[in-house]
mmCIF file with all atom_site columns, C-alpha atoms in Angstrom:
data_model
loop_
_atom_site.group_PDB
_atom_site.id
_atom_site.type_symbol
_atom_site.label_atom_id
_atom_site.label_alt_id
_atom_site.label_comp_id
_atom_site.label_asym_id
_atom_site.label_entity_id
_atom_site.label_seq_id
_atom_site.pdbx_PDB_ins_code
_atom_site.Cartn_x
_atom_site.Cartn_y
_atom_site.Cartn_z
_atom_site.occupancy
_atom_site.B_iso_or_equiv
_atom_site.pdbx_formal_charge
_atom_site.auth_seq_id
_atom_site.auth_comp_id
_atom_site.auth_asym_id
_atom_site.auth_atom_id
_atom_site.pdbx_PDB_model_num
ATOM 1   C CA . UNK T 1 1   ? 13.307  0.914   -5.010 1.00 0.00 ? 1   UNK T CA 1
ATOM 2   C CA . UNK T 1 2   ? 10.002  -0.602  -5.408 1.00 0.00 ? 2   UNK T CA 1
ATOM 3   C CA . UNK T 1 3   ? 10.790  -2.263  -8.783 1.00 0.00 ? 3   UNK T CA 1
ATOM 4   C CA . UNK T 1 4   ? 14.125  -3.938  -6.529 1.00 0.00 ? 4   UNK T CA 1
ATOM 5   C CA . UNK T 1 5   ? 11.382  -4.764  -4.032 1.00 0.00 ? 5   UNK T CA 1
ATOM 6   C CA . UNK T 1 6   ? 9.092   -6.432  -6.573 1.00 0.00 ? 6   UNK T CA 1
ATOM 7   C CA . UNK T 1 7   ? 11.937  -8.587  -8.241 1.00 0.00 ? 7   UNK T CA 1
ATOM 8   C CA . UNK T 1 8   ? 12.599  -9.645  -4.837 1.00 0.00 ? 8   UNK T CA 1
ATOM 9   C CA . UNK T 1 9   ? 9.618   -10.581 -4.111 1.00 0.00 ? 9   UNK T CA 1
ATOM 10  C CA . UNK T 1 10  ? 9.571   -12.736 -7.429 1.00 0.00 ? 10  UNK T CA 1
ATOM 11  C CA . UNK T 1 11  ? 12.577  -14.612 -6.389 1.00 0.00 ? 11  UNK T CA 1
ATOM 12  C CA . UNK T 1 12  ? 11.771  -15.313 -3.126 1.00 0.00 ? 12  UNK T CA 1
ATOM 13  C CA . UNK T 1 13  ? 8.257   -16.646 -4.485 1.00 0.00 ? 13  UNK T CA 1
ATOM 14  C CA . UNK T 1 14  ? 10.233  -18.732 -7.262 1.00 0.00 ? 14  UNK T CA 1
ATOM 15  C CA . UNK T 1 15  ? 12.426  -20.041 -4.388 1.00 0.00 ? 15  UNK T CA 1
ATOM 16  C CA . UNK T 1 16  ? 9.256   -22.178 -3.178 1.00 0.00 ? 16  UNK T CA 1
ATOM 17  C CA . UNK T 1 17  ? 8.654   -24.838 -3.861 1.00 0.00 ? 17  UNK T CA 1
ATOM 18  C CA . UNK T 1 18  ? 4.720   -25.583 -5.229 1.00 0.00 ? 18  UNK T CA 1
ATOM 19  C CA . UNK T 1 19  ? 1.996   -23.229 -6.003 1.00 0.00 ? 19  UNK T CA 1
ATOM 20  C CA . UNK T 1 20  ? 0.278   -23.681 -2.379 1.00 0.00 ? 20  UNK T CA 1
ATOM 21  C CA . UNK T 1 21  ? 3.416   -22.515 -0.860 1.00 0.00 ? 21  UNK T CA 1
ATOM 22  C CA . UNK T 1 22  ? 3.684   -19.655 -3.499 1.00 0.00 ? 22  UNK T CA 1
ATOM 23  C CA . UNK T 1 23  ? 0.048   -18.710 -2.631 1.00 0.00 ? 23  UNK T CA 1
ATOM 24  C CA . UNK T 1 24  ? 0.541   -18.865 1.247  1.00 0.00 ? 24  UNK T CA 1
ATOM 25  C CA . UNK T 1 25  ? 3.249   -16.287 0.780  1.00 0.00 ? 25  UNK T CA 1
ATOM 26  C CA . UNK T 1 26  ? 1.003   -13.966 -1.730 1.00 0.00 ? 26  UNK T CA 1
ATOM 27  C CA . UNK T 1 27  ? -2.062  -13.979 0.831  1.00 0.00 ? 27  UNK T CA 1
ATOM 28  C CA . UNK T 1 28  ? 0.446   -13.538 4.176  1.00 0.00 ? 28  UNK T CA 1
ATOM 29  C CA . UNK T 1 29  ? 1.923   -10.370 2.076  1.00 0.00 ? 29  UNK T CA 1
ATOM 30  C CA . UNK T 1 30  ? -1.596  -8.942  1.386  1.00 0.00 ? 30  UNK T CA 1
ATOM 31  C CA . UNK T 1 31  ? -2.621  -10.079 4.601  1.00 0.00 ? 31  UNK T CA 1
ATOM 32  C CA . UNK T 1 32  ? 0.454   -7.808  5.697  1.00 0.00 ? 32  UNK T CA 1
ATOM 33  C CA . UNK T 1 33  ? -0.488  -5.116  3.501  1.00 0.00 ? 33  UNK T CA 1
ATOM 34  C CA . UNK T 1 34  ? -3.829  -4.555  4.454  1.00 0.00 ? 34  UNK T CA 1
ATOM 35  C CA . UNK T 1 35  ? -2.757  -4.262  8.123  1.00 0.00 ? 35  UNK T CA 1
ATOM 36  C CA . UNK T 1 36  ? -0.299  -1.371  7.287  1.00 0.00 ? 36  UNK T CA 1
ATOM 37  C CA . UNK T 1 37  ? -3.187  0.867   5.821  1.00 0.00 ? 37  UNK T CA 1
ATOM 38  C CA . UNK T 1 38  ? -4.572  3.845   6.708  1.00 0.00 ? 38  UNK T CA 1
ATOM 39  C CA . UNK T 1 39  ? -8.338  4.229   5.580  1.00 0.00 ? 39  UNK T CA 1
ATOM 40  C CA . UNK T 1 40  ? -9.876  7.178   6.099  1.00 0.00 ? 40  UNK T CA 1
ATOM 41  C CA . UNK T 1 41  ? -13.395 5.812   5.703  1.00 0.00 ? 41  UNK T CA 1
ATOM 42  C CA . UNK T 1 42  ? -12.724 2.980   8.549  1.00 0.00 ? 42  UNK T CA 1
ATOM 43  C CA . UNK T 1 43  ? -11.546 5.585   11.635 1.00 0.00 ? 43  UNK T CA 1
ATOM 44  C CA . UNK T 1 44  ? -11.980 2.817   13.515 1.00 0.00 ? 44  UNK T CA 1
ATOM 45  C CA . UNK T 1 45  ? -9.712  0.493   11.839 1.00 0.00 ? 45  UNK T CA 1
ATOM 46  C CA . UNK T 1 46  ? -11.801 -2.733  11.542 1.00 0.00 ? 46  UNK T CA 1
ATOM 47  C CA . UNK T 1 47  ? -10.114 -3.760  8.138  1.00 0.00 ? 47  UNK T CA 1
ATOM 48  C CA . UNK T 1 48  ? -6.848  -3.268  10.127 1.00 0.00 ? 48  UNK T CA 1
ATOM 49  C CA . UNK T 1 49  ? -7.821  -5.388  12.986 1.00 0.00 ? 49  UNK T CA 1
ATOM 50  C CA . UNK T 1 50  ? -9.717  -7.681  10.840 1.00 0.00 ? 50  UNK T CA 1
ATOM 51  C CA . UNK T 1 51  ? -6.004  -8.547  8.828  1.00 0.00 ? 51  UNK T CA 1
ATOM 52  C CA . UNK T 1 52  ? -3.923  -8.496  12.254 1.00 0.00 ? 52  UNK T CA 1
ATOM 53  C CA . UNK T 1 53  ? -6.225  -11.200 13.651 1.00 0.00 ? 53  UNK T CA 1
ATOM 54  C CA . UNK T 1 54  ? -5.789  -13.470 10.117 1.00 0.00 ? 54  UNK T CA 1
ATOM 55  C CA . UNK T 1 55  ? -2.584  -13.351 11.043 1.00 0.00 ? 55  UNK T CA 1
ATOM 56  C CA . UNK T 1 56  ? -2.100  -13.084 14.519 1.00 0.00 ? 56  UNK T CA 1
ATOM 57  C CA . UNK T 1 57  ? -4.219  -17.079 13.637 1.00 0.00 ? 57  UNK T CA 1
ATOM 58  C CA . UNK T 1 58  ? -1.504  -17.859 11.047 1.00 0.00 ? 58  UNK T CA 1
ATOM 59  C CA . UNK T 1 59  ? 1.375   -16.826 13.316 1.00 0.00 ? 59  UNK T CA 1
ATOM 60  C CA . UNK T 1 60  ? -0.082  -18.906 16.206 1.00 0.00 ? 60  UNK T CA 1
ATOM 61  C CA . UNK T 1 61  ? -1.097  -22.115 14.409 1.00 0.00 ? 61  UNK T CA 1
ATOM 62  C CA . UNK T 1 62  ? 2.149   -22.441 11.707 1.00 0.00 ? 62  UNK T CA 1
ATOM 63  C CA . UNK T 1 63  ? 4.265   -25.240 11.587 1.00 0.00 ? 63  UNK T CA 1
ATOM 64  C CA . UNK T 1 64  ? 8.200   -26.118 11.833 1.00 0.00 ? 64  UNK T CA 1
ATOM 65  C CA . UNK T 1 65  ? 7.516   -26.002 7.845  1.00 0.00 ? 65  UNK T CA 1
ATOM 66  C CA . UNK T 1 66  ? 6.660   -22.164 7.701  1.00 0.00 ? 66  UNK T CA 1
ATOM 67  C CA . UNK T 1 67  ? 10.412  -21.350 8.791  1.00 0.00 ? 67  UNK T CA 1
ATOM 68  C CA . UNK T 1 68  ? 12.554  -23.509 7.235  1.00 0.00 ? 68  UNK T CA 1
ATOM 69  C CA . UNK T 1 69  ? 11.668  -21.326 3.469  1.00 0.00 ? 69  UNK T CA 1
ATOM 70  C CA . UNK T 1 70  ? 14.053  -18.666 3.471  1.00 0.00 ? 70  UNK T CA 1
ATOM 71  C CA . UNK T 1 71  ? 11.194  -17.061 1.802  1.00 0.00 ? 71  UNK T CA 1
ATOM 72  C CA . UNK T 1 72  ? 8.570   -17.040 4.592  1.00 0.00 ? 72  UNK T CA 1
ATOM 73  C CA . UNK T 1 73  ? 11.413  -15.582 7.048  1.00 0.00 ? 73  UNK T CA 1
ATOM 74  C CA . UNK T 1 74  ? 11.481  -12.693 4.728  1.00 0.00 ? 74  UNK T CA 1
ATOM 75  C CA . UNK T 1 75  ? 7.879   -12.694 4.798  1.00 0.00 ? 75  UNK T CA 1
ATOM 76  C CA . UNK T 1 76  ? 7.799   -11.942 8.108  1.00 0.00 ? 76  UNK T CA 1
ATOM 77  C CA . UNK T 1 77  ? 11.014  -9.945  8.592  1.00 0.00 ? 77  UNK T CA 1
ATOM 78  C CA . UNK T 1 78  ? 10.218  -7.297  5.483  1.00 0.00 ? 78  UNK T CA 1
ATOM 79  C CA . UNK T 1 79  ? 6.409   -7.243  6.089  1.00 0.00 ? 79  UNK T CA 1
ATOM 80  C CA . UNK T 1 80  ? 4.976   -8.599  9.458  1.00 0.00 ? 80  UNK T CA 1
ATOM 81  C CA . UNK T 1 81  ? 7.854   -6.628  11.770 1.00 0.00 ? 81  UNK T CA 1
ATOM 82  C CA . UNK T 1 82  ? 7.679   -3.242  10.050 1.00 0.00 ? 82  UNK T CA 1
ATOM 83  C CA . UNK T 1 83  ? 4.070   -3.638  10.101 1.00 0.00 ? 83  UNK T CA 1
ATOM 84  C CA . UNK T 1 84  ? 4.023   -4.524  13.806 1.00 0.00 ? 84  UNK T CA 1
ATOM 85  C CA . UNK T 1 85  ? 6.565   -1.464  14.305 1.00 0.00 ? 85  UNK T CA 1
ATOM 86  C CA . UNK T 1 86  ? 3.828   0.756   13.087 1.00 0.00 ? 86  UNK T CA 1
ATOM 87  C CA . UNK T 1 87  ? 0.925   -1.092  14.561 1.00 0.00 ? 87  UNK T CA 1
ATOM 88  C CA . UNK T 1 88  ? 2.626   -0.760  18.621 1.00 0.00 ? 88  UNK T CA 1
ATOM 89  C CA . UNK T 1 89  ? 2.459   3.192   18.270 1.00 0.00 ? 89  UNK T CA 1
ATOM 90  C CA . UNK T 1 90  ? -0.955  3.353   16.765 1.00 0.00 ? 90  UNK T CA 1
ATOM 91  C CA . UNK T 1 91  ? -4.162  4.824   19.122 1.00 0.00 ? 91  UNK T CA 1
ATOM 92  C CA . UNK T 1 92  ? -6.013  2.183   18.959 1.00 0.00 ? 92  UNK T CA 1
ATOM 93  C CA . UNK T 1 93  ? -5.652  -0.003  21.874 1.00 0.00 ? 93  UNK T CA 1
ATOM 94  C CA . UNK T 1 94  ? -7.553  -3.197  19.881 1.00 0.00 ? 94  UNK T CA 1
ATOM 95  C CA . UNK T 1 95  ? -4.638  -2.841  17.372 1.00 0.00 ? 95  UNK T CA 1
ATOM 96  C CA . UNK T 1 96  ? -1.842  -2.279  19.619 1.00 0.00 ? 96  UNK T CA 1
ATOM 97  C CA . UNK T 1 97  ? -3.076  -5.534  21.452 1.00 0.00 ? 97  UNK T CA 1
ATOM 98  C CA . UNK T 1 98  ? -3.397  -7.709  18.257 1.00 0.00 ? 98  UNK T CA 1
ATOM 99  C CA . UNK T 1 99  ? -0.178  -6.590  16.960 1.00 0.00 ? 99  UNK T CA 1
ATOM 100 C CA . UNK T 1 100 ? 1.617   -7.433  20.477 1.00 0.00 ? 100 UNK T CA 1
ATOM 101 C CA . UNK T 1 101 ? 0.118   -10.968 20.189 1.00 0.00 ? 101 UNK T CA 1
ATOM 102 C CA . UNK T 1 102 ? 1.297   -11.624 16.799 1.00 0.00 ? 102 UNK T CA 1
ATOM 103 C CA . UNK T 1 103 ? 4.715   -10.233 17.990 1.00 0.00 ? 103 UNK T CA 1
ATOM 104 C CA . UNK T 1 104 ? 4.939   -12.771 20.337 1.00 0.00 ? 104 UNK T CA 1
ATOM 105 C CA . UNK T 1 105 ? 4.140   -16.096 18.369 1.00 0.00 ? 105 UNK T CA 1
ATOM 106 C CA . UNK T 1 106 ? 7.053   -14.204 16.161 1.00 0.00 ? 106 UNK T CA 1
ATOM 107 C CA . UNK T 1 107 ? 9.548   -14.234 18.930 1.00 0.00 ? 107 UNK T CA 1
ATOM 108 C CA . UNK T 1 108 ? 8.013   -17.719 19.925 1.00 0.00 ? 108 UNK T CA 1
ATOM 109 C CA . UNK T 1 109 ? 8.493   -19.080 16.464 1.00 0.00 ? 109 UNK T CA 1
ATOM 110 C CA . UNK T 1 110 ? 10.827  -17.433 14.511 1.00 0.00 ? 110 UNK T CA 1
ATOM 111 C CA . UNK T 1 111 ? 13.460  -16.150 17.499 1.00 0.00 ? 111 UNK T CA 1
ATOM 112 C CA . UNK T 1 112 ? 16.521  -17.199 15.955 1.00 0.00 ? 112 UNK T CA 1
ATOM 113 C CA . UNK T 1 113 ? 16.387  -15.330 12.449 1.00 0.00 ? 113 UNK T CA 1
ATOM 114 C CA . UNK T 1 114 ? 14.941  -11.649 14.023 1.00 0.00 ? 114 UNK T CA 1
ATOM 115 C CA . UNK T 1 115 ? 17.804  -11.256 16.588 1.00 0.00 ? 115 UNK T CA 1
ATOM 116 C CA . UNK T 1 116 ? 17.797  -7.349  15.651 1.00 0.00 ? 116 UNK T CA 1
ATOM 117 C CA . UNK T 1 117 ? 14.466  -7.023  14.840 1.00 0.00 ? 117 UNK T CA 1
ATOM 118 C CA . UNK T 1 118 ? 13.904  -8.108  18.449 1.00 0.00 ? 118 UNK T CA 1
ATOM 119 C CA . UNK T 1 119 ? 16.688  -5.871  20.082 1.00 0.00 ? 119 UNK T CA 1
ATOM 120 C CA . UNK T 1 120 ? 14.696  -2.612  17.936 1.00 0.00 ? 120 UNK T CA 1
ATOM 121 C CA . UNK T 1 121 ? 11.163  -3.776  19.227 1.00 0.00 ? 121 UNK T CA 1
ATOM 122 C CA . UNK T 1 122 ? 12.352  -4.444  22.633 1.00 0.00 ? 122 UNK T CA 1
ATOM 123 C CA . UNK T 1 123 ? 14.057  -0.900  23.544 1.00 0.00 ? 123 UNK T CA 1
ATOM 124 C CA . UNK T 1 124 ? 12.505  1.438   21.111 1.00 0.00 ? 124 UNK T CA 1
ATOM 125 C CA . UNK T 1 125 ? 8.857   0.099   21.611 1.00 0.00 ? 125 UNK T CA 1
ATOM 126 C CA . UNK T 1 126 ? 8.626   -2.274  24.963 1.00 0.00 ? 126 UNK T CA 1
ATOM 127 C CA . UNK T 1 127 ? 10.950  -0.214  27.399 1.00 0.00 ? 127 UNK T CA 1
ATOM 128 C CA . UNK T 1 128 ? 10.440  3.146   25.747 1.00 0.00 ? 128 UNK T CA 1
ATOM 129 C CA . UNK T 1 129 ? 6.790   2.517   26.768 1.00 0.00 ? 129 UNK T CA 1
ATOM 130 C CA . UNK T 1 130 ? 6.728   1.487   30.043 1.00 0.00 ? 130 UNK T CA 1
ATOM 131 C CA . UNK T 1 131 ? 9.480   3.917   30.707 1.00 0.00 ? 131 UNK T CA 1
ATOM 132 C CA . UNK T 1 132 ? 7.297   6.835   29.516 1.00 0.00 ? 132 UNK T CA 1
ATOM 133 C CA . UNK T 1 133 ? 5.618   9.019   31.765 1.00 0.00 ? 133 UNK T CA 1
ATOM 134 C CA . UNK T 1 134 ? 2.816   9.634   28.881 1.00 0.00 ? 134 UNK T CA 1
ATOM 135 C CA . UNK T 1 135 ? 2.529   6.262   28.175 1.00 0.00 ? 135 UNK T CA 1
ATOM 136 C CA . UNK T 1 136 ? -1.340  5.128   29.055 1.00 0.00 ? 136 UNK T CA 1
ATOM 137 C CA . UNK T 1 137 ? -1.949  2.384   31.210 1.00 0.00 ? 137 UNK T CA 1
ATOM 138 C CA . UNK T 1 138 ? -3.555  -0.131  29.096 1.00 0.00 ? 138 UNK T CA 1
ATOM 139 C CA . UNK T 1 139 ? -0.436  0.117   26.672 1.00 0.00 ? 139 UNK T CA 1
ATOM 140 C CA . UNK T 1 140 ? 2.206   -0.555  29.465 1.00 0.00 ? 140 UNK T CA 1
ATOM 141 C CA . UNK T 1 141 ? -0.353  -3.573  30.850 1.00 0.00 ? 141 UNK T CA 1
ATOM 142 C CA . UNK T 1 142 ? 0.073   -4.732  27.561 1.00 0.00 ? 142 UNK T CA 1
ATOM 143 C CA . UNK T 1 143 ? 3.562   -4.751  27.134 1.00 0.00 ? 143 UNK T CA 1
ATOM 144 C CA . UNK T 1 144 ? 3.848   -6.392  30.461 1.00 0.00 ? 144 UNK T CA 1
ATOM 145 C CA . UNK T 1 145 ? 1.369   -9.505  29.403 1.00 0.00 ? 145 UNK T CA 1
ATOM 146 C CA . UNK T 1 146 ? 3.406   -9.803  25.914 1.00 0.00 ? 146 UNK T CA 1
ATOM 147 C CA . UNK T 1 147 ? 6.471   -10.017 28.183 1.00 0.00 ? 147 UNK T CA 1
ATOM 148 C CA . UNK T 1 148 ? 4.724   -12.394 30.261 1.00 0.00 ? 148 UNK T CA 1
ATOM 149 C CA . UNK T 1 149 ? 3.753   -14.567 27.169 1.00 0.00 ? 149 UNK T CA 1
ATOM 150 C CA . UNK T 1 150 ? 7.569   -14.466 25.571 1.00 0.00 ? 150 UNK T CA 1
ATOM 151 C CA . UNK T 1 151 ? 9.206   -15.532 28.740 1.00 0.00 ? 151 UNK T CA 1
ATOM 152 C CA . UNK T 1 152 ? 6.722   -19.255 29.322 1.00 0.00 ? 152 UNK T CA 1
ATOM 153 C CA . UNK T 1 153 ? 9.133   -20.258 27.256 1.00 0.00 ? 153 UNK T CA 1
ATOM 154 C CA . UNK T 1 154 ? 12.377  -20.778 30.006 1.00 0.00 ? 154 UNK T CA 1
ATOM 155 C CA . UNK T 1 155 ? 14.860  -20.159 27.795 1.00 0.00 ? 155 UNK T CA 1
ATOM 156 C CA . UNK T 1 156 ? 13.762  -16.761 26.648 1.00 0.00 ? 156 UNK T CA 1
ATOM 157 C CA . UNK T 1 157 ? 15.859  -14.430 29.437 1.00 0.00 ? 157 UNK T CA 1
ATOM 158 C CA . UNK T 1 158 ? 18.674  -17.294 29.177 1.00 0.00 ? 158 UNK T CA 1
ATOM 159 C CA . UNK T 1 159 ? 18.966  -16.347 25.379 1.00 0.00 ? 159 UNK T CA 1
ATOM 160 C CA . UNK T 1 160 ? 18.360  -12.413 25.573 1.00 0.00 ? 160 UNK T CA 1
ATOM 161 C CA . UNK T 1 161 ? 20.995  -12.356 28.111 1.00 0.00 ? 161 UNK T CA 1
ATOM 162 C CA . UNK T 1 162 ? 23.835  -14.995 25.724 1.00 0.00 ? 162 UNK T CA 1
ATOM 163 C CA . UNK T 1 163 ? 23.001  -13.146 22.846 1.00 0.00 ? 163 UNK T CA 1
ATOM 164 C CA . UNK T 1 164 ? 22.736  -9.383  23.805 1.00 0.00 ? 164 UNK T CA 1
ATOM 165 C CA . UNK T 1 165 ? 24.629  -8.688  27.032 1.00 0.00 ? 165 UNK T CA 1
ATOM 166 C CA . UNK T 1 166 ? 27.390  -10.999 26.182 1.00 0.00 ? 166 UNK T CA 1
ATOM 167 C CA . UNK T 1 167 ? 27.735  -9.565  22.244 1.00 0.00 ? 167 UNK T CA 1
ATOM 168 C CA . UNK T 1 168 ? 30.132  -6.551  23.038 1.00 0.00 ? 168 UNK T CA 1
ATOM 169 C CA . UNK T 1 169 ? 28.424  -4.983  19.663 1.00 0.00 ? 169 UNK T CA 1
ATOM 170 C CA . UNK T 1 170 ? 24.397  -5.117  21.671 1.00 0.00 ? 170 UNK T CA 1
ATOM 171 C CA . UNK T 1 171 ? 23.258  -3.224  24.001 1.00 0.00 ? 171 UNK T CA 1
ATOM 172 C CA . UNK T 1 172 ? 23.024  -5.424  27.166 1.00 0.00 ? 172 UNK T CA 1
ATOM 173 C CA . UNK T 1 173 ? 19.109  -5.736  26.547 1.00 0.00 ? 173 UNK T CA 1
ATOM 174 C CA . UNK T 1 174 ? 18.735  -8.569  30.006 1.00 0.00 ? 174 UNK T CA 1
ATOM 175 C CA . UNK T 1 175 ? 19.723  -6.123  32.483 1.00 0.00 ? 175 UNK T CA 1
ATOM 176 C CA . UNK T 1 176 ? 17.311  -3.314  30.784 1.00 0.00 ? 176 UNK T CA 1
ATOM 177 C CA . UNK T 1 177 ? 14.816  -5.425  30.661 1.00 0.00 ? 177 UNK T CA 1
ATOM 178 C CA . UNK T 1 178 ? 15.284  -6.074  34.312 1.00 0.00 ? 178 UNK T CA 1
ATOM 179 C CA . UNK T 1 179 ? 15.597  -3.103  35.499 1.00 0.00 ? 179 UNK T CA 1
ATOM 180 C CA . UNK T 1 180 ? 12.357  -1.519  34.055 1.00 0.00 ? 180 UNK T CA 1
ATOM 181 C CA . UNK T 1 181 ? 10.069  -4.647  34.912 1.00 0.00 ? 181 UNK T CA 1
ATOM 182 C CA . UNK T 1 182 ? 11.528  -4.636  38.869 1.00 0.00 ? 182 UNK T CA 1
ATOM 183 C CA . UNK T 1 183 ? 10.905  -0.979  38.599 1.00 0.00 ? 183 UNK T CA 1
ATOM 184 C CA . UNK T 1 184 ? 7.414   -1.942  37.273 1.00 0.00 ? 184 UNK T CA 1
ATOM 185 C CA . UNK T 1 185 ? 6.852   -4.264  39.993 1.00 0.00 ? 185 UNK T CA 1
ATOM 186 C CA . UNK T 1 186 ? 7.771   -2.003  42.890 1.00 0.00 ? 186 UNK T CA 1
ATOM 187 C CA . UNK T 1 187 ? 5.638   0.823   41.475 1.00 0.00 ? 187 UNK T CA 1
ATOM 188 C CA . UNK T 1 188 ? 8.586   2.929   40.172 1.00 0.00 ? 188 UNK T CA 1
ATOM 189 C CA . UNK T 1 189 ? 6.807   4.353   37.339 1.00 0.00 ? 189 UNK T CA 1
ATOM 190 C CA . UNK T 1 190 ? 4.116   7.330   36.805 1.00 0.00 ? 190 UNK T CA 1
ATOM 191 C CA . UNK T 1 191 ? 1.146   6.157   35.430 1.00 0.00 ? 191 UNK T CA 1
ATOM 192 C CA . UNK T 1 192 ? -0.878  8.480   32.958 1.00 0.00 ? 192 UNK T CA 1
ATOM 193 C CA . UNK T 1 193 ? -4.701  7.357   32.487 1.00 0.00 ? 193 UNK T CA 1
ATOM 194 C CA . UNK T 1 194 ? -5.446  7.376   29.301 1.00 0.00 ? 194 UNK T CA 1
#
């Protein structure tokens, strides 16, 4: 599996086109990498939040050029989201935040090529959080501001409902989404402070 995942990776690098473009992709993989590890002699993570904010900067300042490579949107979907996936759950609230920001200059940026990566993040992580009665809450103020930043733009709800609730194959994500916030707002949640 990891020799498939390599010669992947060397196509997808040979797919760009110059060396600076080849080298973007190398240091956003490490970048990626480094963000995903566990170090026992850094319990507090630093070299994890240290790689999160690199690219939590990358994520926020890319161009319309960083998405039109096939390449990069594997990038992100085969490194950045499963690394994010890991990061939301982790104890460390300076992680969980970084990790929610970069999340949402994803959605921002790269919306229409993660339409399943943003259905898995938004029920198993988002709702499943605020929804949970053990759920600290820092994490669920979180969630709500990364929320708040993913719907500035308009069209945001507009799209989640079009391309979940109307797909007969998704789970109708708009009306969850809803549903937990107006229970949010009206104080319809236990609160465990953490």
């Amino acid at each position: 599996e990891e020799e498939e995942e390599e010669e992947c990776d060397e196509q997808k690098l040979d797919s760009l086109p110059s060396q600076r473009h080849r080298d973007i992709y190398l240091v956003f993989r490490k970048l990626c990498s480094i963000a995903s590890e566990q170090d026992p002699d850094d319990p507090e993570d630093n070299h994890k939040i240290i790689a999160l904010t690199a690219l939590k900067a990358a994520m926020e300042n890319i161009g319309e050029d960083f998405n039109k490579y096939k390449a990069y949107v594997y990038l992100v979907r085969k490194y950045l989201l499963q690394n994010l996936l890991q990061n939301f759950i982790s104890n460390n609230m300076e992680v969980v935040e970084v990790s929610l920001h970069i999340f949402t200059a994803v959605v921002n940026k790269f919306r229409i090529f993660i339409k399943k990566e943003i259905e898995v993040f938004i029920i198993n992580i988002f709702l499943v959080i605020l929804n949970s009665t053990n759920s600290a809450m820092r994490h669920k103020e979180m969630v709500i501001e990364a929320f708040n930043e993913i719907n500035k733009d308009p069209d945001f709800m507009i799209e989640l409902f079009i391309n979940y609730d109307c797909d007969i194959n998704s789970r109708s994500m708009y009306e969850d989404v809803v549903r937990t916030l107006s229970h949010v707002v009206e104080g319809r949640y236990t609160v465990v402070n953490k």
